[in-house]
Amino acid sequence: MDVRAEQRIRALLEDTSLARGEAFFPALVKGLAQALGTRFARISVLNADDSLETVALWDGAGVTRGARQPLAGSAAADAIGAEFCVFRDRAQEVFPDDASLREHGVRGYVGAVVFAADGQVLGELCAMHDGPLPSAADDPSILRASAGRAATELMQMRFSAEPEASEALTRGILKSMTDAMIVVRSDGTVAFHNAAACALFRTDPIWLAGAALAELLPDLEGAASEIGGGNPSSAFDAGAQLELTAHAPGGATVPVAVTICSFDLAGERLHTVVLRDIERRRREEQRLRGYARALKRANADLERSRRKAEQAAAAKTEFLANMSHEIRTPMTAILGFTDILLEDEASTPVERQDALRTIRRNGAYLLEILNDILDFSKIEANRLEIEEVPCAPARIFGDVVDLLRPRASEKRVELVLELDGPIPDRLLSDPVRLRQILLNLVGNAVKFTSAGSVRVIARYDDADRTLEFCVRDTGIGIDDAVLAEIFEPFRQGDSSMTRRFGGTGLGLAITKRIVERLGGAISATSVVGKGSDFCVRVPAHPIDEAGGVPGSQESDTPSTGRMRRALEKLRASGRVLLVEDGPDNQRVIRHVLERAGFEVTTAENGSIGVELALASLDEERPFRVILMDVQMPVLDGYEATRRLRESGYTGPIIALTAHALPSERQRCLDAGCDAFATKPIERVVLLETIALHLAKTADP
C-alpha cells in the first residue's frame, strides 16, 4: 500500500468515524467516491431471495436507496464470487444483464464482497464511473477497508432490529470469553461479571456481585492516576492498559493484564474492566529469558569453540608445514650423503666415516620425529600403554644425562645431575616412560640453552611415595602467554622458534599426557631471558611395598662373561634362521649377524620359515635361534610361530616388530615367541637379546 492510499483510507475513516447506524452508509458511499475519484459508489445487501438491495448509492449529487435487482448476471455477482474484481472500462459489455450499469451509463466498475465475522456474505460495496476508472481505484486496500467497516455497521443494524438476537449474541460472547470481565458502577462496586471472572477471583457469583473494585485491584487507582497525570478518570476514558495484581477473597493473588474502558448508560458512568491472567505468560517470559540467557551462553561457547577450532586448525596447518620441513631436512642429508658415498669413489676413509655418521645422526633424528607423531596419535586415541615394572630411577637419570652430555658439551653448556637425598634402588614404575619424559625435558633444556647450565635435580618423598625431579636451565625462557599453553599440542612458542630450533611441537604435550597416565603431575615456571623450570611428580612405590614384583630387566640381564660364552657357543653351531619379507631389512640384519660370526639362512615369509625350521629338526641340524618378522605376506609371524610350537619346536624364537607397545609384546609372547626386538634394529640390542636367550638354553 502506497502513501497516497493510506492517506485516502485515513481521510475516509475520519469522515465516517462519527456516523452510526443508517447515517453511516450515505457518509460511506460519498466518502468512497471522493477517495477513488469515481462518480458513483454503492453499498448493497444480499437478500434471502438472491436479490441485491441498495442500502445507499451516491451518484455525484445525492444518495438514493431501496433499488433492487437480481444478483445473477450482475457485476456484483463477480465481486462476491471473487471477493474483489475490477473492470476499468466497458463493464456494460461484460455484464449486459446488469440493469444498474445501463441505468447509470457505467463503464468502469470495481467491487468487493462484504463479509460478516463468521464468513457470511452480507452484500457488495462498489465504486462505478461513467468513464474509465481512475487509477486510484486500482488499489483494493481502500475498498476492502471500507467493506470491513460496512460489515460492522450492517451487523449492528441487524441486531438492533432483532433485540433477542442481540441479547443472545451478547450472552454468547460473554460466556465464550476466556478473559475475565466485570462492569463497575460509578460507586466502585461490581454490577456485572462473566463466569471467567469468578474463576479468576476464585469465588462464587454471589460474592463477586457487589464486590468493591478497590478490594479486587487495590493498586488500580494509583496506577491509573500515574498514567492519567494524577487523574484516574482520564486514564479510564482513554482505555488504559495496565499490569496489576488481582486479590482473591481467600488471600490468593494473580498477576493480570487489565484493560479499562468507560461508557455512559442511562445517565450513569460505568467502567468495563477486562482482566487476563498473565501468570503463565510471565512464566513463559521467564522461561524464554532463561532460554535467551542459555542461548547467549551457548553462542558465546560456540564462538569460543569456533575460535579455538580455528586456532587449532591454524596450529595443525603450521604443524604440518613444519613437519614437512622437519622430515625433509634429515631426508635431504640422508639421501644426499648416500649419493655422495655411491658416486664419490675418491673420498677418503675419514670423509666416508663422517658421511656415515651424518646419515646415522639424521636417521636417528627422523626416527625421533616419527616416534613423537606416533606417540601423540596413540595418546589421542587413548591407546598409550603404561607398564609398571621394577626399575632403578637413579640409573635412568644417570643414563639420560650421560646420553645428552655430549650434545650439551658441544654447546659448552654444563649438564649436571643432582640427587637431593637417597633414592631407592628399585621402585615400581614404567622405566621406558620415565626415560622418555627425561629425554624430552632434558633434551629441550639443552636445545634452548646456549650458555650456562642445565641441572637435573631428583629426590624421593618417602611420605608421599613419589618420585620428584626438576629440569632447570638458564636458557631463553618462555613468555607468560606462551607458558599458559606450552603443554598443548602443536605449540612451540611461535613459528620462529620452530624454524630456529626445529622439533615437532609435540614433545611437551606427550610428556604431560605420559606423566598424567603415570598418575602424576607436571608444572612449569619461566622467566624470559633467565631460564625455565619443569618439575614432575609421579607415584613410585618401593619394591617391597609393591609386593616384591619379579621380572625386572636387571634380573634378566646375564653377566658379561656369561653373555660372551653364549655368543661363542652360538658361533660354534652358527645357525640362525631369519624370517623377513623386506629385502633391505634382510640385508641389514644378515650383515649384522654375519659380522658377529653367525651362519644365516633367510626366508621371505612365514610359510617358508616353518618349512625350513622343521626341516632343520629332521636333519638334526636345528637353528639355534629364529628371528621372526611378525608382519609378512602368505603367513605372518604370529601364525608361523604358533605352528612351530604346535609341531614341537622348542628353540628360541625372537619376534621382529615395528611396534614397541606392551600389548604387542604380549601378543608375541602369546603366539609362542620368547622375546622381541623392535625396528629399526639396533645391532647391540639385537645381539644381546640373541645371547640372552641362548644363555637360557646353555649349560650352566
XYZ file of C-alpha atoms in Angstrom:
700
model
C 0.000 0.000 0.000
C 1.454 3.365 -1.045
C 1.364 6.596 0.967
C -1.477 8.091 -1.061
C -3.678 5.069 -0.482
C -3.011 5.261 3.261
C -3.939 8.928 3.228
C -7.199 8.209 1.378
C -8.160 5.455 3.820
C -7.367 7.680 6.802
C -9.464 10.516 5.353
C -12.344 8.148 4.602
C -12.283 6.706 8.134
C -12.216 10.183 9.642
C -15.195 11.258 7.524
C -17.253 8.283 8.667
C -15.980 7.928 12.247
C -18.837 9.848 13.844
C -21.598 8.265 11.763
C -23.521 5.327 13.246
C -26.380 3.127 12.110
C -28.252 4.171 8.979
C -26.435 7.522 8.841
C -23.167 5.703 8.316
C -23.863 4.328 4.828
C -24.566 7.638 2.991
C -21.358 9.013 4.514
C -19.504 5.874 3.444
C -20.522 5.871 -0.251
C -19.961 9.615 -0.625
C -16.526 9.373 1.019
C -15.608 6.290 -1.047
C -16.492 8.002 -4.356
C -14.422 11.025 -3.387
C -11.480 8.872 -2.263
C -11.408 6.896 -5.525
C -12.363 9.752 -7.827
C -15.450 7.980 -9.198
C -18.934 9.394 -9.886
C -20.806 6.530 -8.204
C -20.373 4.409 -5.057
C -22.852 1.852 -3.727
C -23.403 -0.431 -0.739
C -25.929 -3.262 -1.279
C -27.121 -6.143 0.881
C -27.822 -9.655 -0.315
C -31.361 -10.799 0.479
C -32.525 -14.349 1.071
C -34.031 -14.488 -2.459
C -30.588 -13.761 -4.006
C -31.548 -10.230 -4.898
C -29.433 -7.152 -4.230
C -30.986 -4.267 -2.336
C -29.301 -0.886 -2.390
C -28.627 0.467 1.102
C -27.035 3.670 -0.227
C -25.977 4.879 -3.703
C -24.008 8.084 -4.248
C -24.471 9.438 -7.807
C -22.427 12.609 -7.516
C -25.411 14.728 -6.499
C -27.044 12.849 -3.645
C -27.837 9.488 -2.058
C -30.624 7.132 -3.122
C -31.615 3.780 -1.674
C -34.024 0.857 -1.969
C -33.394 -0.229 -5.582
C -33.457 -3.978 -6.166
C -32.025 -6.165 -8.907
C -31.204 -9.858 -9.386
C -27.731 -10.963 -8.332
C -27.382 -13.278 -11.313
C -25.678 -11.695 -14.302
C -24.620 -8.608 -12.384
C -21.138 -7.218 -11.794
C -21.853 -7.639 -8.071
C -22.042 -11.410 -8.584
C -18.408 -11.344 -9.791
C -17.329 -9.168 -6.870
C -18.991 -11.514 -4.363
C -17.673 -14.672 -6.038
C -14.093 -13.439 -6.472
C -14.131 -11.275 -3.288
C -12.697 -8.449 -5.403
C -12.938 -7.574 -9.097
C -12.151 -4.575 -11.292
C -13.185 -3.632 -14.852
C -11.501 -0.432 -15.869
C -13.745 0.083 -18.926
C -16.558 -1.473 -20.997
C -18.234 -3.037 -17.946
C -21.647 -2.955 -19.666
C -20.329 -5.165 -22.452
C -19.136 -7.708 -19.891
C -22.410 -7.598 -17.915
C -25.168 -6.830 -20.435
C -27.886 -8.054 -17.987
C -26.863 -5.629 -15.207
C -29.687 -3.033 -15.216
C -27.891 -0.752 -12.777
C -24.874 -0.370 -15.085
C -27.154 0.502 -18.012
C -29.262 2.897 -15.977
C -26.294 4.986 -14.855
C -24.209 4.660 -18.005
C -21.397 2.902 -16.121
C -18.202 1.995 -17.999
C -15.742 1.347 -15.134
C -16.562 -0.880 -12.138
C -14.617 -2.032 -9.048
C -16.317 -4.073 -6.316
C -15.609 -6.087 -3.162
C -17.622 -8.542 -1.108
C -18.851 -7.533 2.354
C -18.263 -10.374 4.862
C -19.558 -10.877 8.392
C -17.060 -12.016 11.044
C -18.257 -15.618 10.673
C -17.699 -15.565 6.900
C -21.352 -14.955 5.977
C -21.787 -12.885 2.797
C -23.652 -9.684 3.668
C -23.510 -7.871 0.339
C -21.370 -5.815 -2.042
C -19.531 -2.489 -1.874
C -18.546 -0.933 -5.209
C -17.390 2.215 -6.974
C -18.538 2.959 -10.552
C -17.663 5.586 -13.131
C -19.240 6.830 -16.346
C -15.812 6.709 -17.956
C -12.685 4.562 -17.498
C -11.852 4.031 -13.825
C -9.394 6.499 -12.279
C -6.038 4.989 -11.296
C -6.824 5.371 -7.581
C -9.488 2.668 -7.954
C -6.835 0.058 -8.852
C -5.744 -0.282 -5.209
C -8.033 -2.847 -3.479
C -6.962 -1.784 0.026
C -9.299 1.229 0.154
C -12.342 -0.752 -0.918
C -11.565 -3.668 1.402
C -11.011 -1.433 4.423
C -14.346 0.257 3.743
C -16.068 -3.127 3.301
C -14.831 -4.224 6.746
C -16.267 -1.149 8.398
C -19.544 -1.561 6.458
C -19.855 -5.162 7.687
C -19.632 -3.982 11.312
C -22.398 -1.430 10.837
C -24.621 -3.880 8.944
C -24.336 -6.418 11.791
C -25.125 -3.774 14.409
C -28.186 -2.713 12.456
C -29.320 -6.314 12.212
C -29.005 -6.897 15.956
C -30.682 -3.579 16.767
C -33.618 -4.650 14.658
C -33.689 -8.004 16.481
C -33.272 -7.402 20.270
C -33.471 -11.077 21.163
C -30.702 -11.914 18.716
C -28.612 -9.057 20.071
C -29.065 -10.242 23.628
C -28.240 -13.823 22.675
C -25.117 -12.617 20.914
C -24.041 -10.650 23.968
C -24.581 -13.656 26.246
C -22.677 -15.895 23.870
C -19.766 -13.507 23.684
C -19.545 -13.119 27.443
C -19.827 -16.863 28.035
C -17.178 -17.743 25.493
C -14.708 -15.145 26.741
C -11.648 -16.725 28.345
C -10.719 -13.365 29.860
C -12.489 -12.180 32.994
C -14.796 -9.191 32.555
C -16.536 -7.073 35.155
C -18.666 -3.945 34.795
C -18.147 -1.487 37.638
C -20.657 1.161 38.771
C -19.732 4.726 39.478
C -19.574 3.865 43.218
C -16.811 1.330 42.533
C -18.835 -1.877 43.029
C -19.241 -4.732 40.565
C -22.537 -4.549 38.683
C -21.934 -7.387 36.243
C -19.368 -10.127 35.629
C -18.871 -13.188 33.466
C -18.037 -16.750 34.521
C -14.331 -16.261 33.778
C -14.243 -13.501 36.430
C -15.463 -15.935 39.105
C -12.740 -18.381 38.093
C -10.045 -15.702 38.175
C -11.003 -14.422 41.636
C -11.652 -17.972 42.910
C -15.092 -17.047 44.255
C -18.805 -17.546 43.594
C -21.083 -15.212 41.586
C -22.997 -14.072 44.685
C -19.878 -12.719 46.412
C -18.449 -11.138 43.281
C -21.652 -9.223 42.503
C -21.372 -6.071 44.565
C -17.695 -6.581 45.479
C -15.582 -3.424 45.679
C -13.158 -2.903 42.806
C -10.656 -1.406 45.276
C -10.507 -4.782 47.063
C -10.137 -6.749 43.846
C -7.487 -4.460 42.337
C -6.035 -2.389 45.202
C -3.253 -0.948 43.021
C -5.581 0.151 40.227
C -6.280 3.722 41.275
C -2.626 4.534 41.927
C -1.508 3.055 38.617
C -4.316 4.787 36.693
C -3.549 8.073 38.425
C 0.070 7.815 37.377
C -0.904 7.175 33.762
C -3.598 9.872 33.774
C -1.331 12.562 35.158
C -2.967 12.466 38.579
C -6.480 11.890 37.218
C -7.562 8.210 37.131
C -10.709 9.040 35.153
C -8.715 10.315 32.197
C -6.820 7.012 32.098
C -10.122 5.095 32.166
C -11.582 7.256 29.411
C -8.513 6.610 27.251
C -8.844 2.833 27.625
C -5.883 2.320 29.973
C -3.935 -0.949 29.807
C -2.104 -1.930 32.999
C -0.361 -4.894 34.604
C -1.546 -5.299 38.199
C -2.097 -7.922 40.882
C -5.643 -9.219 41.413
C -6.565 -10.162 45.020
C -8.985 -13.028 45.624
C -11.114 -13.222 48.810
C -9.007 -16.039 50.274
C -5.792 -14.038 50.003
C -4.527 -15.559 46.762
C -3.003 -13.174 44.237
C -2.853 -13.416 40.460
C -0.830 -11.223 38.079
C -3.221 -9.789 35.488
C -3.216 -7.548 32.444
C -6.071 -5.057 32.886
C -7.858 -3.095 30.162
C -10.396 -0.471 31.277
C -12.918 1.362 29.131
C -15.554 3.814 30.393
C -19.007 4.455 28.926
C -22.298 6.109 29.865
C -25.516 4.148 30.293
C -28.807 5.691 31.369
C -27.004 8.686 32.804
C -24.506 6.640 34.846
C -20.761 6.392 34.232
C -19.737 2.712 34.049
C -16.352 1.057 33.605
C -15.735 -2.192 31.744
C -12.724 -3.980 33.226
C -11.215 -6.902 31.295
C -8.633 -8.978 33.179
C -6.287 -11.551 31.653
C -4.322 -13.973 33.808
C -0.665 -13.404 32.835
C 0.914 -15.757 35.362
C 1.512 -18.342 32.663
C 2.734 -15.637 30.313
C 5.179 -14.421 32.931
C 6.390 -17.961 33.493
C 6.806 -18.325 29.760
C 8.585 -14.981 29.584
C 10.839 -16.036 32.436
C 11.457 -19.345 30.708
C 12.149 -17.541 27.443
C 14.522 -15.189 29.235
C 16.244 -18.249 30.636
C 16.402 -19.717 27.146
C 17.742 -16.408 25.863
C 20.457 -16.390 28.521
C 21.278 -20.019 27.814
C 21.310 -19.289 24.094
C 23.582 -16.327 24.685
C 25.914 -18.515 26.733
C 25.744 -21.241 24.100
C 26.526 -18.726 21.373
C 29.440 -17.436 23.423
C 30.643 -21.007 23.973
C 30.159 -21.699 20.291
C 32.121 -18.591 19.399
C 34.905 -19.621 21.770
C 34.842 -23.127 20.312
C 34.919 -21.678 16.807
C 37.903 -19.504 17.639
C 39.578 -22.410 19.379
C 38.890 -24.668 16.388
C 40.269 -22.038 14.036
C 43.341 -21.664 16.217
C 43.730 -25.443 16.367
C 43.311 -25.703 12.595
C 45.877 -22.961 12.094
C 48.220 -24.665 14.558
C 47.806 -28.007 12.799
C 48.360 -26.394 9.414
C 51.537 -24.799 10.728
C 52.458 -28.120 12.335
C 52.071 -29.986 9.035
C 54.151 -27.387 7.239
C 56.759 -27.651 9.985
C 56.702 -31.459 9.835
C 57.221 -31.327 6.092
C 60.313 -29.230 6.762
C 61.473 -31.332 9.718
C 61.142 -34.603 7.790
C 62.608 -33.317 4.537
C 65.630 -31.777 6.267
C 67.102 -35.051 7.611
C 65.942 -36.898 4.493
C 67.895 -34.393 2.385
C 71.018 -35.141 4.404
C 70.428 -38.899 4.328
C 69.791 -39.084 0.582
C 72.464 -36.504 -0.225
C 75.262 -38.201 1.675
C 74.112 -41.593 0.380
C 74.511 -40.282 -3.183
C 77.955 -38.945 -2.274
C 79.033 -42.350 -0.956
C 77.672 -44.088 -4.048
C 79.214 -41.719 -6.586
C 82.385 -40.319 -4.990
C 84.890 -43.164 -5.106
C 87.776 -40.786 -4.376
C 86.573 -39.861 -0.877
C 88.925 -40.641 1.991
C 88.026 -43.082 4.800
C 87.638 -40.105 7.155
C 85.208 -38.420 4.752
C 83.242 -41.646 4.347
C 83.035 -42.116 8.118
C 81.880 -38.526 8.521
C 79.209 -39.044 5.855
C 78.014 -42.246 7.524
C 77.851 -40.575 10.929
C 75.791 -37.762 9.361
C 73.410 -40.295 7.815
C 73.036 -42.104 11.137
C 72.501 -38.873 13.092
C 69.817 -37.649 10.685
C 68.212 -41.071 10.609
C 68.013 -41.072 14.410
C 66.509 -37.565 14.353
C 63.950 -38.667 11.760
C 63.051 -41.616 13.987
C 62.535 -39.230 16.934
C 60.082 -37.185 14.851
C 58.151 -40.270 13.777
C 58.076 -41.571 17.358
C 56.667 -38.238 18.575
C 53.925 -38.319 15.960
C 53.090 -41.974 16.665
C 53.093 -41.443 20.435
C 50.784 -38.468 20.105
C 48.400 -40.410 17.868
C 48.293 -43.183 20.496
C 47.595 -40.609 23.196
C 44.800 -39.032 21.138
C 43.278 -42.483 20.592
C 43.683 -43.250 24.334
C 45.932 -46.179 23.457
C 49.096 -45.105 25.252
C 50.039 -48.082 27.405
C 51.842 -47.936 30.732
C 53.745 -50.932 32.101
C 54.855 -50.711 35.705
C 57.871 -52.914 36.448
C 60.745 -52.715 38.921
C 63.303 -50.152 37.796
C 66.207 -48.075 39.080
C 65.306 -44.372 38.672
C 68.749 -43.112 39.700
C 70.300 -45.210 36.944
C 67.719 -43.881 34.435
C 68.585 -40.298 35.434
C 72.287 -41.035 35.022
C 71.832 -42.758 31.659
C 69.823 -39.851 30.225
C 72.313 -37.257 31.472
C 75.238 -39.292 30.092
C 73.430 -39.692 26.772
C 72.783 -35.961 26.362
C 76.028 -34.652 27.879
C 77.925 -34.746 24.547
C 75.214 -32.600 22.961
C 75.447 -30.140 25.867
C 79.238 -30.131 25.705
C 79.133 -29.173 22.027
C 77.280 -26.014 23.101
C 79.559 -25.539 26.142
C 76.576 -25.970 28.424
C 77.107 -27.708 31.763
C 74.761 -30.676 32.272
C 74.594 -31.828 35.888
C 72.630 -34.480 37.800
C 71.926 -33.730 41.465
C 70.323 -36.295 43.779
C 68.628 -34.497 46.664
C 68.817 -37.272 49.210
C 68.737 -41.043 48.757
C 66.548 -42.601 46.062
C 65.578 -46.269 46.497
C 67.495 -48.601 44.210
C 64.330 -50.253 42.944
C 60.939 -48.600 42.502
C 57.786 -49.710 40.749
C 57.184 -47.529 37.670
C 57.475 -47.564 33.882
C 61.188 -47.182 33.062
C 60.544 -46.647 29.356
C 58.153 -43.761 30.003
C 60.366 -42.249 32.728
C 63.261 -42.266 30.291
C 61.031 -40.695 27.605
C 59.938 -37.904 29.984
C 63.528 -37.146 30.947
C 64.768 -37.228 27.360
C 62.074 -34.747 26.335
C 62.641 -32.344 29.228
C 66.439 -32.510 29.341
C 66.658 -32.506 25.537
C 64.517 -29.359 25.387
C 66.575 -27.691 28.110
C 69.812 -28.364 26.231
C 68.251 -27.266 22.940
C 67.066 -23.911 24.290
C 70.149 -23.125 26.391
C 73.101 -21.523 24.643
C 75.137 -20.664 27.742
C 75.155 -21.608 31.399
C 73.831 -24.896 32.703
C 71.104 -27.499 32.735
C 70.552 -29.159 36.101
C 68.520 -32.312 36.734
C 67.528 -32.344 40.420
C 65.885 -35.551 41.688
C 64.551 -36.669 45.055
C 62.264 -39.285 46.550
C 59.497 -38.350 49.002
C 59.096 -41.256 51.434
C 55.953 -39.791 52.978
C 54.046 -39.476 49.698
C 55.855 -42.332 47.932
C 56.508 -40.042 44.989
C 59.491 -39.575 42.718
C 60.189 -35.913 42.021
C 62.584 -34.378 39.535
C 63.082 -30.910 38.101
C 64.938 -29.867 34.971
C 66.288 -26.349 35.487
C 68.042 -24.409 32.718
C 69.496 -20.955 32.112
C 68.135 -20.771 28.576
C 65.991 -18.324 26.658
C 62.942 -18.680 28.926
C 59.270 -18.673 27.975
C 56.843 -15.762 27.799
C 53.843 -15.984 30.176
C 51.333 -16.048 27.295
C 53.165 -18.965 25.691
C 53.733 -20.699 29.027
C 49.952 -20.846 29.582
C 49.558 -23.225 26.634
C 53.028 -24.767 26.429
C 51.643 -28.257 27.112
C 49.092 -28.000 24.289
C 49.869 -29.994 21.128
C 51.417 -28.252 18.124
C 52.723 -25.434 20.362
C 56.369 -24.395 20.374
C 56.284 -20.752 21.337
C 55.888 -19.434 17.804
C 56.855 -20.338 14.257
C 60.197 -18.539 14.563
C 61.109 -20.881 17.452
C 60.312 -23.856 15.253
C 62.425 -22.526 12.409
C 65.283 -21.747 14.757
C 65.324 -24.866 16.921
C 63.355 -27.483 14.960
C 61.186 -30.193 16.506
C 57.568 -31.290 16.257
C 55.986 -29.153 18.962
C 54.520 -32.364 20.401
C 57.185 -33.227 22.965
C 55.741 -31.375 25.956
C 52.169 -32.395 25.108
C 53.297 -36.030 25.012
C 55.286 -35.582 28.226
C 52.286 -34.136 30.072
C 49.998 -36.957 28.926
C 52.551 -39.603 29.949
C 53.012 -38.002 33.378
C 49.241 -37.969 33.855
C 48.950 -41.611 32.750
C 51.540 -42.432 35.412
C 49.257 -40.725 37.934
C 51.481 -37.695 38.373
C 51.621 -34.011 37.535
C 53.951 -31.657 35.694
C 54.388 -27.910 36.125
C 56.467 -25.207 34.507
C 57.775 -21.796 35.553
C 59.913 -19.491 33.476
C 61.424 -16.032 33.168
C 62.234 -14.734 29.708
C 65.994 -14.399 29.288
C 66.786 -16.233 32.532
C 65.595 -19.800 32.076
C 62.887 -22.332 32.865
C 61.999 -24.982 35.451
C 59.986 -28.086 34.563
C 59.046 -30.207 37.589
C 57.487 -33.683 37.608
C 55.934 -35.724 40.435
C 54.924 -39.348 39.832
C 53.920 -42.055 42.316
C 56.575 -44.767 42.678
C 56.401 -47.382 45.431
C 59.437 -49.263 46.701
C 59.533 -52.879 45.542
C 58.990 -54.391 48.982
C 55.786 -52.307 49.376
C 54.609 -53.313 45.919
C 54.756 -56.981 46.852
C 58.185 -57.824 45.510
C 57.227 -57.727 41.848
C 59.534 -60.117 39.997
C 60.868 -59.992 36.475
C 62.833 -56.755 36.308
C 65.035 -56.162 33.343
C 68.092 -56.123 35.570
C 67.450 -59.611 36.936
C 67.184 -60.969 33.415
C 70.478 -59.464 32.271
C 73.306 -62.050 32.261
C 76.811 -61.241 33.306
C 79.271 -60.088 30.675
C 81.175 -63.371 30.905
C 78.049 -65.477 30.522
C 76.951 -63.400 27.516
C 80.367 -63.858 25.922
C 80.138 -67.645 26.439
C 76.640 -67.622 24.967
C 77.833 -65.745 21.878
C 80.779 -68.095 21.480
C 78.501 -71.118 21.767
C 76.133 -69.585 19.225
C 79.023 -69.099 16.836
C 80.108 -72.686 17.368
C 76.894 -74.031 15.932
C 76.490 -70.809 13.912
C 72.966 -71.264 12.559
C 70.294 -68.535 12.682
C 67.049 -68.502 10.667
C 65.957 -65.002 9.624
C 62.305 -64.888 8.501
C 61.827 -61.403 6.966
C 59.968 -60.312 3.835
C 61.756 -56.981 3.299
C 64.864 -57.425 1.116
C 66.595 -54.354 2.570
C 65.879 -55.426 6.137
C 67.099 -58.902 5.260
C 70.397 -57.482 4.033
C 70.911 -55.256 7.081
C 70.096 -57.921 9.689
C 72.001 -60.591 7.788
C 75.033 -58.322 7.648
C 74.871 -57.679 11.422
C 74.594 -61.391 12.189
C 77.301 -62.483 9.781
C 79.673 -59.807 11.101
C 79.063 -61.319 14.537
C 80.086 -64.707 13.127
C 76.678 -66.325 12.615
C 75.610 -68.502 9.728
C 72.330 -67.024 8.432
C 69.535 -68.669 6.454
C 66.727 -66.421 5.192
C 63.055 -66.964 4.377
C 60.782 -64.323 2.825
C 57.537 -65.391 4.564
C 56.277 -67.412 7.496
C 55.295 -70.445 5.443
C 58.820 -70.926 4.097
C 60.220 -70.210 7.565
C 58.137 -73.013 9.113
C 59.280 -75.444 6.410
C 62.960 -74.571 6.915
C 62.737 -74.752 10.714
C 61.015 -78.153 10.714
C 63.385 -79.443 8.034
C 66.350 -78.474 10.243
C 64.892 -80.640 13.005
C 64.528 -83.573 10.622
C 68.141 -83.102 9.510
C 69.223 -82.907 13.161
C 70.797 -79.520 12.443
C 68.261 -77.259 14.174
C 68.581 -73.493 14.125
C 69.728 -72.219 17.474
C 67.664 -69.035 17.143
C 64.851 -67.943 14.806
C 64.297 -64.236 14.126
C 60.644 -63.925 13.060
C 59.153 -60.786 11.467
C 55.522 -60.582 12.625
C 54.027 -58.870 9.554
C 54.591 -60.815 6.331
C 52.596 -61.989 3.312
C 51.394 -65.584 2.865
C 51.804 -66.407 6.572
C 52.534 -63.829 9.274
C 54.957 -64.314 12.128
C 52.307 -64.927 14.786
C 50.745 -67.854 12.952
C 54.140 -69.203 11.855
C 55.319 -69.232 15.496
C 52.112 -70.960 16.648
C 52.569 -73.680 14.015
C 56.182 -74.243 15.036
C 55.234 -74.574 18.706
C 52.384 -76.930 17.832
C 54.876 -79.016 15.838
C 57.159 -79.369 18.859
C 59.755 -76.738 18.054
C 61.286 -75.588 21.375
C 64.177 -73.366 20.289
C 64.259 -69.609 20.921
C 62.062 -67.518 18.605
C 62.619 -63.763 18.717
C 59.946 -61.587 17.125
C 60.923 -58.620 14.956
C 58.284 -55.872 15.093
C 57.879 -52.196 14.353
C 55.568 -51.907 17.391
C 57.001 -51.294 20.849
C 53.735 -51.407 22.823
C 53.415 -53.780 25.792
C 50.300 -55.207 24.143
C 52.350 -56.044 21.050
C 54.987 -57.766 23.153
C 52.247 -59.737 24.906
C 50.793 -60.748 21.552
C 54.205 -62.043 20.508
C 54.570 -63.984 23.765
C 51.053 -65.407 23.432
C 51.933 -66.679 19.963
C 54.931 -68.531 21.421
C 57.825 -66.107 20.950
C 60.469 -65.885 23.680
C 61.278 -62.200 23.165
C 61.006 -59.418 20.666
C 63.225 -56.754 19.114
C 61.850 -53.509 17.721
C 62.582 -51.976 14.359
C 64.674 -50.136 13.394
C 67.062 -52.799 14.645
C 69.886 -51.707 16.936
C 72.874 -54.008 16.453
C 73.954 -54.247 20.085
C 70.407 -54.764 21.396
C 69.709 -57.489 18.836
C 72.923 -59.374 19.626
C 72.355 -59.074 23.372
C 68.800 -60.394 23.006
C 70.034 -63.380 20.991
C 72.796 -64.045 23.528
C 70.376 -63.712 26.446
C 68.007 -66.375 25.147
C 70.825 -68.623 24.011
C 72.267 -68.402 27.524
C 68.962 -69.642 28.950
C 69.306 -72.848 26.929
C 73.056 -73.234 27.531
C 74.597 -75.496 30.125
C 75.410 -73.706 33.352
